[in-house]
Amino acid sequence: MIKMRKYFSKLPEELKNLIAQVAKVSDDSRMPAYLVGGFVRDMLLGVKNLDMDIVVEGSGIEFAQKLMPKLKAKIIIHQRFGTATLSFGKLKVDLASARQETYAHPGDLPEVSFSSLSDDLKRRDFTINAMAVSISGKMDLRLIDPFDGKNDLAGRKIRVLHDLSFQDDPTRIFRAVRFEQRYGFKIQPRTLILLKYALNHGYLGLISPQRKRHELILILKENNPYQQIKRLKDLKALDLFCREFSKIKINRSLFAASEKQIAWFNQEYPGRRKLDTWLIYFMALIDGLTYVQSSKLSIALNLRTGEEKRILSLKSFSKSCLRDLSSIRITPPRIFVLLEPLSYETIIFLKAKYASLILKKHISDFMEIYNGMRVCVSGEVLQKLGVLPGPKYKVIFSKVLHAKLNGSVKSPQDEVALIRKLIKQ
Ligand code: CTP
């Protein structure tokens, strides 16, 4: 019997405290509880993981409701799956009732029925994700490893539990690559044969667009998106995932340039909205696609409206706009007009894609000086100055903004002075 004390002692204090609270609720309510899945895998690998998965022999929801007040956490309940998510600060705890899963058709969501821990581990994707650590009976910390996952971790292998795993859930094809590339592991030969069999039989095509979007985002959020994508492309998994991907060539240097510009943004502007970095890498991935192809892909992946908009605004950014941005003669108001309607993701990608140092400088200037620039004076002030509400307001405001961007108007007083002048004219 393997005890996990050594691994437990290396966890950050906040996680140790959290596990102790779970153990207490487990003992008090006589519902055996286990750490499972990715959290156990990363605990054994010594990799930081703030997403804790707990399986309870009993009701996961009831357990979560007992734990919630102790942690002062927010709770989201998923009745259909008998699960609940508690979140507080950076930590997230998923609580589930031990369950069995059956798949009516490949690619479907599973039918769920409550069961034992042993059945719960059997339904999982890979041996390295099918381990549990008991946290009941005054914190027992026993490793439960029916498929030899610890051994596979040591041997750096990704191995499925049974031959139908990829057919049951074809998203596991992406998951296998994700873990392989994340940890530098190898998909074990028989598992690779099964993976290719599932690919050749078109199982990836059965995944719903929503799940496709989710899996692709997970891939692009990994630390090494280029390596991940390259492996998927080499396996032909990317092309079988969505037809549009068969038309692209992956551009390694564009991924690298995107990474560099993301780092630049994060360092220079830590206070601004957090970037959807996956979307920038997605733009790098589909760089070779046209507007129409990108639009088809957005539909196939069920991208959200805001995501599609950001991608398509990039595809419709015209050559003449690029020429302007790369010219030393461009004026600040023109830079503003070109870049202000774009998202940060689109702007960062433009900076990554184009080599022109002048364009890069104009984008930096925009981020530093012009982004979000507004006229301070309000409509009320205009009214007080005797201008009746109407289309004239827009003309006046745009002239004031223009002057601000050019630097000829600096303070609110300057703005009022300019408005008076414009009224006289
Ligand atoms: N799981 C599975 N099949 C899937 C998805 C998940 O068997 N298609 C199981 C695995 O045991 C996995 C656990 O559910 O470990 C939790 O899934 P998830 O949170 O998606 O993955 P993690 O393993 O925690 O990996 P990550 O570090 O990427 O979050």
Short mmCIF file of C-alpha atoms in Angstrom, two decimals, residues 12 14-15 18 39 48-52 90-93:
data_model
loop_
_atom_site.label_atom_id
_atom_site.label_comp_id
_atom_site.label_asym_id
_atom_site.label_seq_id
_atom_site.Cartn_x
_atom_site.Cartn_y
_atom_site.Cartn_z
CA PRO A 12 1.14 24.58 -0.84
CA GLU A 14 -3.68 26.57 1.15
CA LEU A 15 -4.22 23.22 -0.57
CA LEU A 18 -8.42 22.70 1.98
CA PHE A 39 -4.93 16.60 -9.20
CA LYS A 48 1.25 22.91 -9.39
CA ASN A 49 -2.50 22.34 -9.87
CA LEU A 50 -5.15 24.52 -8.27
CA ASP A 51 -8.13 22.56 -9.69
CA MET A 52 -9.03 19.90 -7.20
CA LYS A 90 -7.71 31.05 -7.29
CA LEU A 91 -8.84 27.64 -6.03
CA LYS A 92 -11.53 25.49 -7.57
CA VAL A 93 -12.92 22.27 -6.17
#
